[in-house]
mmCIF file of C-alpha atoms in Angstrom:
data_model
loop_
_atom_site.group_PDB
_atom_site.id
_atom_site.type_symbol
_atom_site.label_atom_id
_atom_site.label_comp_id
_atom_site.label_asym_id
_atom_site.label_seq_id
_atom_site.Cartn_x
_atom_site.Cartn_y
_atom_site.Cartn_z
ATOM 1 C CA MET A 29 74.820 -23.416 -25.162
ATOM 2 C CA ARG A 30 76.430 -24.623 -21.759
ATOM 3 C CA SER A 31 77.686 -21.311 -20.608
ATOM 4 C CA LEU A 32 73.703 -20.135 -21.924
ATOM 5 C CA VAL A 33 72.594 -22.797 -20.084
ATOM 6 C CA ALA A 34 74.271 -21.690 -17.095
ATOM 7 C CA ARG A 35 74.235 -18.298 -17.594
ATOM 8 C CA MET A 36 70.529 -19.119 -17.226
ATOM 9 C CA LEU A 37 70.541 -20.874 -14.550
ATOM 10 C CA SER A 38 73.286 -18.249 -12.975
ATOM 11 C CA ARG A 39 70.723 -15.149 -12.984
ATOM 12 C CA LEU A 40 68.526 -16.805 -10.108
ATOM 13 C CA ALA A 41 69.590 -16.591 -6.895
ATOM 14 C CA ILE A 42 69.119 -20.679 -6.568
ATOM 15 C CA GLU A 43 69.266 -22.448 -3.030
ATOM 16 C CA PRO A 44 70.120 -25.432 -1.672
ATOM 17 C CA ARG A 45 73.545 -25.316 -4.140
ATOM 18 C CA ILE A 46 73.013 -27.856 -7.478
ATOM 19 C CA ASP A 47 75.332 -29.637 -9.150
ATOM 20 C CA VAL A 48 74.845 -29.384 -13.591
ATOM 21 C CA VAL A 49 76.190 -31.751 -15.827
ATOM 22 C CA PHE A 50 76.650 -31.337 -18.842
ATOM 23 C CA PRO A 51 76.768 -33.534 -21.631
ATOM 24 C CA ASP A 52 80.306 -33.025 -22.417
ATOM 25 C CA GLY A 53 81.383 -34.359 -18.403
ATOM 26 C CA THR A 54 81.432 -31.077 -17.596
ATOM 27 C CA SER A 55 79.770 -30.390 -14.327
ATOM 28 C CA GLN A 56 79.520 -26.392 -13.023
ATOM 29 C CA SER A 57 77.950 -25.045 -9.323
ATOM 30 C CA ILE A 58 74.663 -22.447 -9.512
ATOM 31 C CA GLY A 59 73.317 -21.187 -6.492
ATOM 32 C CA GLN A 60 73.988 -20.984 -2.713
ATOM 33 C CA GLY A 61 75.461 -23.047 0.045
ATOM 34 C CA SER A 62 78.735 -23.901 0.050
ATOM 35 C CA VAL A 63 77.822 -28.178 -0.858
ATOM 36 C CA PRO A 64 75.773 -28.786 -3.242
ATOM 37 C CA ARG A 65 72.684 -31.158 -2.333
ATOM 38 C CA LEU A 66 71.357 -31.161 -5.260
ATOM 39 C CA ARG A 67 72.645 -32.853 -8.922
ATOM 40 C CA MET A 68 71.185 -32.899 -12.308
ATOM 41 C CA ARG A 69 72.771 -34.043 -15.308
ATOM 42 C CA ILE A 70 71.757 -33.020 -19.206
ATOM 43 C CA VAL A 71 72.097 -36.002 -21.574
ATOM 44 C CA ASP A 72 72.339 -35.065 -24.931
ATOM 45 C CA THR A 73 72.647 -31.662 -26.643
ATOM 46 C CA PRO A 74 69.724 -30.737 -27.868
ATOM 47 C CA THR A 75 68.228 -30.721 -24.592
ATOM 48 C CA GLU A 76 70.613 -27.951 -24.152
ATOM 49 C CA LEU A 77 69.137 -25.753 -27.010
ATOM 50 C CA LYS A 78 66.161 -26.865 -25.865
ATOM 51 C CA LEU A 79 65.556 -26.071 -22.077
ATOM 52 C CA ALA A 80 67.552 -22.664 -23.035
ATOM 53 C CA LEU A 81 65.316 -21.016 -25.459
ATOM 54 C CA ASN A 82 61.671 -22.688 -23.897
ATOM 55 C CA PRO A 83 62.870 -23.621 -20.064
ATOM 56 C CA GLU A 84 58.946 -23.942 -19.465
ATOM 57 C CA LEU A 85 58.212 -26.601 -20.957
ATOM 58 C CA ALA A 86 61.888 -28.232 -22.382
ATOM 59 C CA LEU A 87 62.584 -29.074 -18.485
ATOM 60 C CA GLY A 88 59.596 -31.603 -18.987
ATOM 61 C CA GLU A 89 59.707 -33.027 -21.397
ATOM 62 C CA ALA A 90 63.658 -34.128 -21.067
ATOM 63 C CA VAL A 91 62.358 -35.528 -17.655
ATOM 64 C CA MET A 92 59.163 -37.026 -19.229
ATOM 65 C CA ASP A 93 61.575 -38.449 -21.879
ATOM 66 C CA GLY A 94 65.072 -38.914 -19.464
ATOM 67 C CA ARG A 95 67.053 -36.531 -22.174
ATOM 68 C CA VAL A 96 67.391 -34.353 -17.644
ATOM 69 C CA VAL A 97 68.557 -36.875 -14.676
ATOM 70 C CA VAL A 98 68.134 -35.251 -11.806
ATOM 71 C CA GLU A 99 70.614 -38.145 -9.844
ATOM 72 C CA GLN A 100 71.282 -36.279 -5.830
ATOM 73 C CA GLY A 101 67.569 -34.759 -4.387
ATOM 74 C CA SER A 102 64.090 -35.839 -5.372
ATOM 75 C CA LEU A 103 62.642 -34.458 -8.622
ATOM 76 C CA TYR A 104 60.602 -32.298 -5.444
ATOM 77 C CA ASP A 105 63.594 -30.832 -4.788
ATOM 78 C CA LEU A 106 64.768 -29.387 -7.666
ATOM 79 C CA LEU A 107 62.011 -28.094 -9.322
ATOM 80 C CA ASP A 108 60.984 -26.086 -5.523
ATOM 81 C CA ALA A 109 64.295 -24.850 -5.271
ATOM 82 C CA LEU A 110 63.819 -23.480 -9.412
ATOM 83 C CA VAL A 111 60.324 -22.756 -8.168
ATOM 84 C CA THR A 112 60.885 -20.132 -5.642
ATOM 85 C CA ALA A 113 63.644 -18.737 -7.900
ATOM 86 C CA VAL A 114 62.400 -17.897 -10.426
ATOM 87 C CA HIS A 115 59.655 -16.690 -8.824
ATOM 88 C CA LYS A 116 61.316 -14.290 -7.098
ATOM 89 C CA ALA A 117 63.691 -13.302 -10.349
ATOM 90 C CA ARG A 118 60.178 -13.034 -12.042
ATOM 91 C CA PRO A 119 60.345 -13.121 -16.414
ATOM 92 C CA GLN A 120 62.699 -10.618 -18.402
ATOM 93 C CA GLY A 121 64.752 -9.942 -21.458
ATOM 94 C CA TRP A 122 63.391 -13.543 -23.939
ATOM 95 C CA GLY A 123 61.524 -14.943 -20.983
ATOM 96 C CA LYS A 124 59.173 -12.209 -20.148
ATOM 97 C CA ALA A 125 57.967 -11.862 -23.922
ATOM 98 C CA LEU A 126 57.633 -15.612 -24.637
ATOM 99 C CA GLU A 127 54.798 -14.885 -21.604
ATOM 100 C CA GLY A 128 53.181 -12.127 -23.157
ATOM 101 C CA LEU A 129 53.323 -13.689 -26.355
ATOM 102 C CA ARG A 130 50.854 -16.604 -24.256
ATOM 103 C CA THR A 131 48.847 -14.289 -23.055
ATOM 104 C CA ALA A 132 48.210 -12.483 -26.226
ATOM 105 C CA ILE A 133 47.445 -15.860 -27.458
ATOM 106 C CA ARG A 134 45.713 -17.617 -24.821
ATOM 107 C CA ARG A 135 42.462 -17.247 -26.501
ATOM 108 C CA PHE A 136 43.130 -18.983 -29.741
ATOM 109 C CA HIS A 137 44.567 -22.790 -27.088
ATOM 110 C CA GLN A 138 41.533 -22.431 -25.032
ATOM 111 C CA HIS A 139 38.083 -22.615 -27.765
ATOM 112 C CA ASN A 140 36.502 -24.561 -26.060
ATOM 113 C CA THR A 141 33.359 -25.644 -28.009
ATOM 114 C CA PRO A 142 31.403 -28.938 -26.446
ATOM 115 C CA ALA A 143 33.337 -31.612 -29.483
ATOM 116 C CA LEU A 144 36.551 -29.679 -28.194
ATOM 117 C CA ALA A 145 36.069 -29.678 -24.291
ATOM 118 C CA ARG A 146 34.869 -33.642 -24.466
ATOM 119 C CA ARG A 147 38.925 -34.233 -26.700
ATOM 120 C CA ASN A 148 39.940 -31.892 -24.089
ATOM 121 C CA VAL A 149 38.519 -33.889 -20.942
ATOM 122 C CA ALA A 150 39.064 -37.104 -22.347
ATOM 123 C CA HIS A 151 42.734 -36.175 -22.813
ATOM 124 C CA HIS A 152 43.446 -36.057 -18.273
ATOM 125 C CA TYR A 153 39.558 -38.446 -17.667
ATOM 126 C CA ASP A 154 38.942 -41.309 -19.255
ATOM 127 C CA LEU A 155 42.342 -42.535 -18.035
ATOM 128 C CA LYS A 156 41.873 -45.260 -16.114
ATOM 129 C CA SER A 157 39.702 -44.987 -12.852
ATOM 130 C CA ASP A 158 42.725 -47.457 -10.978
ATOM 131 C CA PHE A 159 45.125 -45.100 -12.174
ATOM 132 C CA PHE A 160 43.326 -42.368 -9.800
ATOM 133 C CA ARG A 161 42.916 -44.523 -6.779
ATOM 134 C CA LEU A 162 46.857 -44.687 -6.818
ATOM 135 C CA PHE A 163 46.782 -41.238 -5.369
ATOM 136 C CA LEU A 164 43.542 -40.284 -4.415
ATOM 137 C CA ASP A 165 41.224 -40.732 -1.803
ATOM 138 C CA PRO A 166 38.981 -43.384 -1.377
ATOM 139 C CA ASP A 167 35.955 -41.405 -2.093
ATOM 140 C CA MET A 168 38.665 -39.860 -5.218
ATOM 141 C CA GLN A 169 38.144 -35.923 -5.090
ATOM 142 C CA TYR A 170 40.339 -34.682 -7.193
ATOM 143 C CA SER A 171 40.248 -31.659 -5.932
ATOM 144 C CA CYS A 172 41.838 -29.782 -3.632
ATOM 145 C CA ALA A 173 41.310 -30.577 0.156
ATOM 146 C CA TYR A 174 40.657 -28.257 3.366
ATOM 147 C CA PHE A 175 42.271 -28.674 6.016
ATOM 148 C CA ALA A 176 40.827 -27.140 8.730
ATOM 149 C CA SER A 177 43.387 -28.383 11.492
ATOM 150 C CA PRO A 178 46.199 -29.546 10.576
ATOM 151 C CA GLU A 179 46.594 -33.075 11.634
ATOM 152 C CA MET A 180 43.897 -34.040 9.151
ATOM 153 C CA THR A 181 44.451 -37.372 6.532
ATOM 154 C CA LEU A 182 43.980 -36.485 3.453
ATOM 155 C CA ALA A 183 40.140 -38.436 3.406
ATOM 156 C CA GLN A 184 39.557 -36.210 6.124
ATOM 157 C CA ALA A 185 40.886 -32.486 5.222
ATOM 158 C CA GLN A 186 38.638 -34.272 1.077
ATOM 159 C CA ALA A 187 35.666 -35.149 3.555
ATOM 160 C CA ALA A 188 36.395 -31.158 5.153
ATOM 161 C CA LYS A 189 36.227 -29.573 1.601
ATOM 162 C CA LYS A 190 33.134 -31.374 0.941
ATOM 163 C CA ARG A 191 31.209 -30.813 4.326
ATOM 164 C CA HIS A 192 32.934 -26.717 3.977
ATOM 165 C CA ILE A 193 30.866 -26.197 0.431
ATOM 166 C CA MET A 194 27.799 -27.866 1.364
ATOM 167 C CA GLY A 195 27.907 -24.852 4.124
ATOM 168 C CA LYS A 196 28.009 -22.053 2.060
ATOM 169 C CA LEU A 197 24.797 -23.554 -0.716
ATOM 170 C CA ASP A 198 23.410 -23.476 2.689
ATOM 171 C CA LEU A 199 21.698 -27.403 1.759
ATOM 172 C CA GLN A 200 17.765 -27.937 2.356
ATOM 173 C CA PRO A 201 16.153 -31.319 2.131
ATOM 174 C CA GLY A 202 13.407 -31.570 -1.106
ATOM 175 C CA GLN A 203 15.543 -28.852 -2.648
ATOM 176 C CA ARG A 204 17.064 -29.901 -6.398
ATOM 177 C CA VAL A 205 20.938 -29.476 -6.872
ATOM 178 C CA LEU A 206 23.041 -28.919 -10.114
ATOM 179 C CA ASP A 207 26.610 -30.992 -9.973
ATOM 180 C CA ILE A 208 28.706 -29.755 -13.380
ATOM 181 C CA GLY A 209 32.027 -31.042 -13.273
ATOM 182 C CA CYS A 210 30.781 -34.670 -10.973
ATOM 183 C CA GLY A 211 33.646 -36.161 -11.170
ATOM 184 C CA TRP A 212 33.276 -39.989 -9.498
ATOM 185 C CA GLY A 213 31.070 -38.810 -8.514
ATOM 186 C CA GLY A 214 31.802 -38.179 -4.472
ATOM 187 C CA MET A 215 30.629 -35.040 -3.782
ATOM 188 C CA ALA A 216 26.607 -35.539 -5.220
ATOM 189 C CA LEU A 217 26.796 -38.288 -3.203
ATOM 190 C CA SER A 218 27.519 -36.316 0.477
ATOM 191 C CA ILE A 219 24.984 -33.999 -0.666
ATOM 192 C CA ALA A 220 21.698 -36.622 -1.543
ATOM 193 C CA GLY A 221 23.096 -38.671 1.473
ATOM 194 C CA GLU A 222 23.629 -35.902 3.894
ATOM 195 C CA ALA A 223 21.229 -32.864 3.106
ATOM 196 C CA GLY A 224 18.604 -34.961 1.387
ATOM 197 C CA ALA A 225 18.805 -33.050 -1.190
ATOM 198 C CA SER A 226 18.386 -34.751 -5.426
ATOM 199 C CA VAL A 227 21.197 -33.765 -6.946
ATOM 200 C CA THR A 228 22.017 -33.971 -10.822
ATOM 201 C CA GLY A 229 26.050 -34.351 -11.802
ATOM 202 C CA ILE A 230 26.550 -34.450 -15.353
ATOM 203 C CA THR A 231 30.300 -34.758 -16.556
ATOM 204 C CA LEU A 232 32.169 -34.664 -20.248
ATOM 205 C CA SER A 233 34.311 -38.144 -19.780
ATOM 206 C CA GLN A 234 33.244 -41.788 -20.140
ATOM 207 C CA GLU A 235 34.974 -43.064 -17.391
ATOM 208 C CA GLN A 236 34.129 -41.048 -14.574
ATOM 209 C CA LEU A 237 30.670 -41.503 -16.430
ATOM 210 C CA ALA A 238 30.911 -45.026 -15.763
ATOM 211 C CA ILE A 239 31.974 -45.363 -11.709
ATOM 212 C CA ALA A 240 29.127 -42.577 -10.296
ATOM 213 C CA GLN A 241 26.231 -44.172 -12.000
ATOM 214 C CA GLN A 242 27.839 -47.282 -10.579
ATOM 215 C CA ARG A 243 28.646 -45.885 -6.710
ATOM 216 C CA GLY A 244 24.353 -43.817 -8.073
ATOM 217 C CA ARG A 245 22.467 -46.593 -7.654
ATOM 218 C CA GLU A 246 24.648 -49.138 -4.769
ATOM 219 C CA SER A 247 23.510 -45.731 -2.996
ATOM 220 C CA GLY A 248 20.338 -45.667 -3.926
ATOM 221 C CA LEU A 249 20.559 -42.163 -3.227
ATOM 222 C CA PRO A 250 18.393 -39.372 -4.783
ATOM 223 C CA VAL A 251 21.224 -38.856 -8.004
ATOM 224 C CA GLU A 252 22.217 -39.548 -11.986
ATOM 225 C CA PHE A 253 24.818 -38.798 -13.289
ATOM 226 C CA ARG A 254 24.523 -37.414 -17.145
ATOM 227 C CA LEU A 255 27.204 -37.566 -20.402
ATOM 228 C CA GLN A 256 26.461 -33.777 -20.935
ATOM 229 C CA ASP A 257 27.765 -29.934 -21.553
ATOM 230 C CA TYR A 258 26.438 -27.394 -19.017
ATOM 231 C CA ARG A 259 25.738 -25.800 -22.006
ATOM 232 C CA HIS A 260 23.740 -27.587 -22.720
ATOM 233 C CA LEU A 261 20.997 -27.900 -19.616
ATOM 234 C CA THR A 262 17.229 -25.880 -19.784
ATOM 235 C CA GLU A 263 15.968 -27.308 -16.464
ATOM 236 C CA ARG A 264 15.750 -25.185 -12.785
ATOM 237 C CA PHE A 265 18.328 -25.613 -9.628
ATOM 238 C CA ASP A 266 17.430 -24.330 -6.675
ATOM 239 C CA ARG A 267 21.564 -24.884 -6.054
ATOM 240 C CA ILE A 268 24.885 -25.482 -7.697
ATOM 241 C CA VAL A 269 27.879 -26.476 -7.137
ATOM 242 C CA SER A 270 31.721 -26.380 -9.206
ATOM 243 C CA VAL A 271 34.220 -27.935 -8.226
ATOM 244 C CA GLY A 272 37.305 -28.555 -10.743
ATOM 245 C CA MET A 273 35.302 -27.788 -13.883
ATOM 246 C CA PHE A 274 36.292 -23.947 -14.021
ATOM 247 C CA GLU A 275 40.312 -24.723 -15.152
ATOM 248 C CA HIS A 276 38.822 -26.410 -18.352
ATOM 249 C CA VAL A 277 35.777 -23.375 -19.503
ATOM 250 C CA GLY A 278 37.915 -21.262 -21.184
ATOM 251 C CA VAL A 279 38.801 -16.534 -20.747
ATOM 252 C CA GLY A 280 36.665 -16.309 -23.962
ATOM 253 C CA TYR A 281 33.495 -18.628 -22.376
ATOM 254 C CA TYR A 282 33.208 -17.093 -18.352
ATOM 255 C CA ARG A 283 30.659 -14.812 -19.821
ATOM 256 C CA GLU A 284 28.308 -18.076 -21.123
ATOM 257 C CA TYR A 285 29.251 -19.752 -18.539
ATOM 258 C CA PHE A 286 28.102 -17.140 -15.727
ATOM 259 C CA ARG A 287 25.222 -16.762 -17.739
ATOM 260 C CA LYS A 288 24.156 -19.892 -18.149
ATOM 261 C CA ILE A 289 24.533 -20.117 -14.104
ATOM 262 C CA ARG A 290 21.623 -17.597 -13.340
ATOM 263 C CA GLU A 291 19.729 -19.479 -16.677
ATOM 264 C CA LEU A 292 19.870 -22.627 -14.420
ATOM 265 C CA LEU A 293 19.160 -21.159 -11.011
ATOM 266 C CA THR A 294 15.864 -20.729 -9.761
ATOM 267 C CA GLU A 295 14.928 -17.056 -8.026
ATOM 268 C CA ASP A 296 15.680 -18.168 -4.935
ATOM 269 C CA GLY A 297 19.298 -19.627 -5.936
ATOM 270 C CA VAL A 298 22.067 -20.101 -4.971
ATOM 271 C CA ALA A 299 25.820 -21.263 -6.503
ATOM 272 C CA LEU A 300 29.143 -22.246 -5.569
ATOM 273 C CA VAL A 301 32.710 -22.121 -7.638
ATOM 274 C CA HIS A 302 35.418 -24.075 -6.651
ATOM 275 C CA THR A 303 37.857 -23.053 -8.835
ATOM 276 C CA ILE A 304 41.694 -22.677 -8.736
ATOM 277 C CA GLY A 305 43.245 -19.555 -9.546
ATOM 278 C CA ARG A 306 45.888 -17.191 -9.371
ATOM 279 C CA ALA A 307 46.972 -14.303 -6.521
ATOM 280 C CA THR A 308 48.076 -12.031 -9.880
ATOM 281 C CA PRO A 309 47.196 -10.151 -13.231
ATOM 282 C CA PRO A 310 45.738 -12.742 -15.857
ATOM 283 C CA GLY A 311 48.062 -15.008 -17.413
ATOM 284 C CA ALA A 312 49.022 -17.792 -20.305
ATOM 285 C CA THR A 313 48.989 -21.175 -19.257
ATOM 286 C CA ASN A 314 52.209 -23.171 -18.316
ATOM 287 C CA PRO A 315 53.006 -25.175 -22.165
ATOM 288 C CA PHE A 316 54.056 -28.341 -20.361
ATOM 289 C CA ILE A 317 50.953 -28.539 -18.345
ATOM 290 C CA ALA A 318 48.898 -27.063 -21.263
ATOM 291 C CA LYS A 319 50.390 -29.716 -23.863
ATOM 292 C CA TYR A 320 50.360 -33.139 -21.814
ATOM 293 C CA ILE A 321 48.335 -32.687 -18.562
ATOM 294 C CA PHE A 322 45.753 -30.266 -18.950
ATOM 295 C CA PRO A 323 44.978 -28.981 -22.584
ATOM 296 C CA GLY A 324 42.259 -26.370 -22.853
ATOM 297 C CA GLY A 325 43.243 -25.605 -19.365
ATOM 298 C CA TYR A 326 43.561 -21.944 -18.121
ATOM 299 C CA ILE A 327 43.442 -20.710 -14.508
ATOM 300 C CA PRO A 328 41.772 -17.430 -14.226
ATOM 301 C CA ALA A 329 42.427 -14.449 -12.325
ATOM 302 C CA MET A 330 39.771 -13.433 -9.884
ATOM 303 C CA SER A 331 39.315 -10.007 -12.047
ATOM 304 C CA GLU A 332 38.854 -11.673 -15.008
ATOM 305 C CA MET A 333 35.761 -13.863 -13.136
ATOM 306 C CA ALA A 334 34.225 -11.388 -10.828
ATOM 307 C CA ALA A 335 34.117 -9.415 -14.167
ATOM 308 C CA ALA A 336 32.558 -12.166 -16.298
ATOM 309 C CA ILE A 337 29.687 -12.257 -13.641
ATOM 310 C CA GLU A 338 29.092 -8.547 -12.648
ATOM 311 C CA LYS A 339 27.946 -8.362 -16.399
ATOM 312 C CA GLU A 340 25.776 -11.368 -15.890
ATOM 313 C CA GLY A 341 23.555 -10.497 -14.230
ATOM 314 C CA LEU A 342 24.704 -12.754 -10.565
ATOM 315 C CA ILE A 343 26.093 -11.566 -6.679
ATOM 316 C CA VAL A 344 29.112 -12.087 -5.781
ATOM 317 C CA THR A 345 27.628 -12.728 -1.450
ATOM 318 C CA ASP A 346 30.640 -15.218 -0.230
ATOM 319 C CA VAL A 347 34.605 -15.090 -1.633
ATOM 320 C CA GLU A 348 37.305 -16.797 0.072
ATOM 321 C CA VAL A 349 40.437 -17.536 -1.553
ATOM 322 C CA LEU A 350 42.139 -20.952 0.200
ATOM 323 C CA ARG A 351 45.953 -20.847 0.781
ATOM 324 C CA LEU A 352 48.883 -22.951 0.869
ATOM 325 C CA HIS A 353 45.641 -26.421 1.400
ATOM 326 C CA TYR A 354 46.418 -27.810 -2.668
ATOM 327 C CA ALA A 355 50.174 -27.660 -1.715
ATOM 328 C CA GLU A 356 49.552 -29.748 0.677
ATOM 329 C CA THR A 357 47.121 -32.047 -1.062
ATOM 330 C CA LEU A 358 49.675 -32.083 -4.144
ATOM 331 C CA LYS A 359 52.126 -33.259 -1.424
ATOM 332 C CA ILE A 360 50.496 -35.966 -0.193
ATOM 333 C CA TRP A 361 49.168 -37.000 -2.893
ATOM 334 C CA ARG A 362 52.560 -37.155 -5.027
ATOM 335 C CA GLU A 363 53.734 -39.332 -1.866
ATOM 336 C CA ASN A 364 51.461 -41.711 -2.108
ATOM 337 C CA PHE A 365 52.689 -41.937 -6.283
ATOM 338 C CA LEU A 366 55.592 -42.676 -6.287
ATOM 339 C CA ASP A 367 54.492 -45.497 -3.136
ATOM 340 C CA ARG A 368 52.881 -46.810 -5.373
ATOM 341 C CA ARG A 369 54.935 -45.253 -8.920
ATOM 342 C CA ASP A 370 55.847 -48.964 -10.305
ATOM 343 C CA ASP A 371 51.533 -49.753 -10.502
ATOM 344 C CA ALA A 372 51.634 -46.661 -12.787
ATOM 345 C CA VAL A 373 54.366 -48.300 -14.475
ATOM 346 C CA ALA A 374 53.577 -51.126 -14.836
ATOM 347 C CA MET A 375 48.949 -49.739 -16.307
ATOM 348 C CA TYR A 376 51.342 -47.557 -18.806
ATOM 349 C CA ASP A 377 54.887 -47.226 -19.072
ATOM 350 C CA GLU A 378 57.534 -45.171 -17.443
ATOM 351 C CA ARG A 379 57.394 -42.435 -19.814
ATOM 352 C CA PHE A 380 54.046 -41.452 -18.783
ATOM 353 C CA ALA A 381 55.554 -42.085 -14.583
ATOM 354 C CA ARG A 382 57.491 -39.488 -15.206
ATOM 355 C CA MET A 383 55.953 -37.218 -16.347
ATOM 356 C CA TRP A 384 52.901 -37.413 -13.389
ATOM 357 C CA GLU A 385 55.699 -37.267 -11.367
ATOM 358 C CA PHE A 386 56.968 -34.214 -12.522
ATOM 359 C CA TYR A 387 53.183 -33.091 -13.088
ATOM 360 C CA LEU A 388 52.073 -33.225 -9.140
ATOM 361 C CA ALA A 389 55.945 -31.911 -7.845
ATOM 362 C CA ALA A 390 55.735 -29.147 -10.565
ATOM 363 C CA CYS A 391 52.091 -28.332 -8.886
ATOM 364 C CA GLU A 392 53.031 -28.421 -5.859
ATOM 365 C CA ALA A 393 56.049 -26.359 -6.405
ATOM 366 C CA SER A 394 53.611 -23.719 -7.694
ATOM 367 C CA PHE A 395 51.055 -24.150 -5.261
ATOM 368 C CA ARG A 396 53.769 -22.761 -2.223
ATOM 369 C CA HIS A 397 56.190 -21.214 -4.127
ATOM 370 C CA ASP A 398 54.167 -19.651 -6.947
ATOM 371 C CA ASP A 399 51.059 -17.510 -6.478
ATOM 372 C CA LEU A 400 49.191 -20.096 -6.659
ATOM 373 C CA VAL A 401 45.232 -20.563 -5.352
ATOM 374 C CA VAL A 402 42.311 -21.750 -4.337
ATOM 375 C CA PHE A 403 38.692 -19.806 -4.779
ATOM 376 C CA GLN A 404 35.214 -20.181 -3.894
ATOM 377 C CA PHE A 405 32.188 -17.784 -5.282
ATOM 378 C CA GLN A 406 29.768 -17.716 -3.256
ATOM 379 C CA LEU A 407 26.968 -15.810 -5.932
ATOM 380 C CA ALA A 408 22.566 -15.534 -6.310
ATOM 381 C CA ARG A 409 20.684 -14.219 -7.761
ATOM 382 C CA LYS A 410 19.080 -12.008 -5.313
ATOM 383 C CA LEU A 411 20.618 -10.526 -2.058
ATOM 384 C CA ASP A 412 18.482 -11.433 0.810
ATOM 385 C CA GLY A 413 18.543 -15.149 -0.621
ATOM 386 C CA LEU A 414 20.982 -16.138 2.381
ATOM 387 C CA PRO A 415 21.393 -15.137 5.623
ATOM 388 C CA ILE A 416 23.273 -12.120 5.664
ATOM 389 C CA THR A 417 25.524 -13.007 7.872
ATOM 390 C CA ARG A 418 28.663 -16.143 7.819
ATOM 391 C CA GLY A 419 27.381 -18.096 10.922
ATOM 392 C CA TYR A 420 25.279 -20.187 8.980
ATOM 393 C CA ILE A 421 27.773 -21.551 7.454
ATOM 394 C CA GLU A 422 30.268 -22.788 10.330
ATOM 395 C CA GLN A 423 26.404 -24.101 11.674
ATOM 396 C CA ARG A 424 25.813 -26.217 8.290
ATOM 397 C CA GLU A 425 29.168 -27.097 7.609
ATOM 398 C CA THR A 426 28.964 -28.944 11.267
ATOM 399 C CA ALA A 427 25.454 -30.180 11.085
ATOM 400 C CA PHE A 428 26.623 -32.568 8.365
ATOM 401 C CA GLY A 429 30.133 -33.209 9.939
ATOM 402 C CA ARG A 430 27.136 -35.396 12.813
ATOM 403 C CA GLU A 431 25.211 -36.737 9.707
ATOM 404 C CA SER A 432 29.089 -37.388 7.416
ATOM 405 C CA ALA A 433 29.322 -40.989 9.229
ATOM 406 C CA SER A 434 26.388 -42.750 9.527
ATOM 407 C CA GLN A 435 25.443 -41.427 5.509
ATOM 408 C CA PRO A 436 26.554 -43.221 2.339
ATOM 409 C CA GLY A 437 28.838 -41.212 -0.773
ATOM 410 C CA SER A 438 32.072 -41.452 1.229
ATOM 411 C CA GLY A 439 32.815 -44.680 0.853
ATOM 412 C CA PRO A 440 36.093 -46.651 -1.688
ATOM 413 C CA VAL A 441 35.055 -46.102 -4.724
#
């Protein structure tokens, strides 16, 4: 079995060099470079078998259970090296067949009926809000930040993300806005406070809802937060925003999602959908992420989104691809998490902390090296619903930026 794991790793152009220590105490150096900079220990023989047969799932589980231990370098260093090498190699043989099978059956794993969607959301988003406070910015933005300049702090980049989206929505005072997947309420509060609109935010997370409603009451702004599935809405809105929620819709529900957005928009309405995306053809969710982090989740290809949008009668009025912004966001989240890792262990346990460290590190490496990006789709019901040049976006962003310092909605949760 040792030969299988070693052979699998040796096929990859890994850099830097890694010492792999096997359960019997022997080791083998793999990769490029004269001196090993990383060392990982495989604790037991069953773990070797799992790593050989299904490395995408087995590595995360083994790290989480303490059966693969990084003894030199950091977990992020190891994953960064492996993700880079795998991306260059692309799946071959058994790995390619396994990926093809996962892609073929992905609709089964993303059968997100309203009941299943609520259960899947609870798995992740109903963790203690104090846990998320360990690594997020004070406004609790749990999605890709927008680093308009490299020196921005996380809080500044998250505020810039909100202003960027608000600019694309061309918000006006008095408009009715829907926030699908409102999280802890930061986006809705910023829209209400800076644009003078009234906002309805919906979520399926009880934990997030409680915080959002508390923030809404304290702000005095025209915001309402509900525990509600988007499929059950019937009101009409001038603007719809959805940030970091589309990843949970499920491939089989894309047309229903965009059909509902069209139904809920007024004739002059505009929507902005901000989602993680893949810069490759359709694929499957990483098995570790699907099992432990985001059950029912899937990262869409642009072709999948565009096809569903076209078929439901919406017009794509603008598309932007944010590259590497999420890698930088995750880097700060990971560093914040490691700074307060002991608090995470105290809230849950060591296994949970290892799982989250793996999740944050693997995601950062994937966004840095593995064709993951963020899409911002701007949608409208009619061609003349927005100005015909993009200058208004920056103008509106700048105006919201001037107002934000003195308005509620962007302070600590």
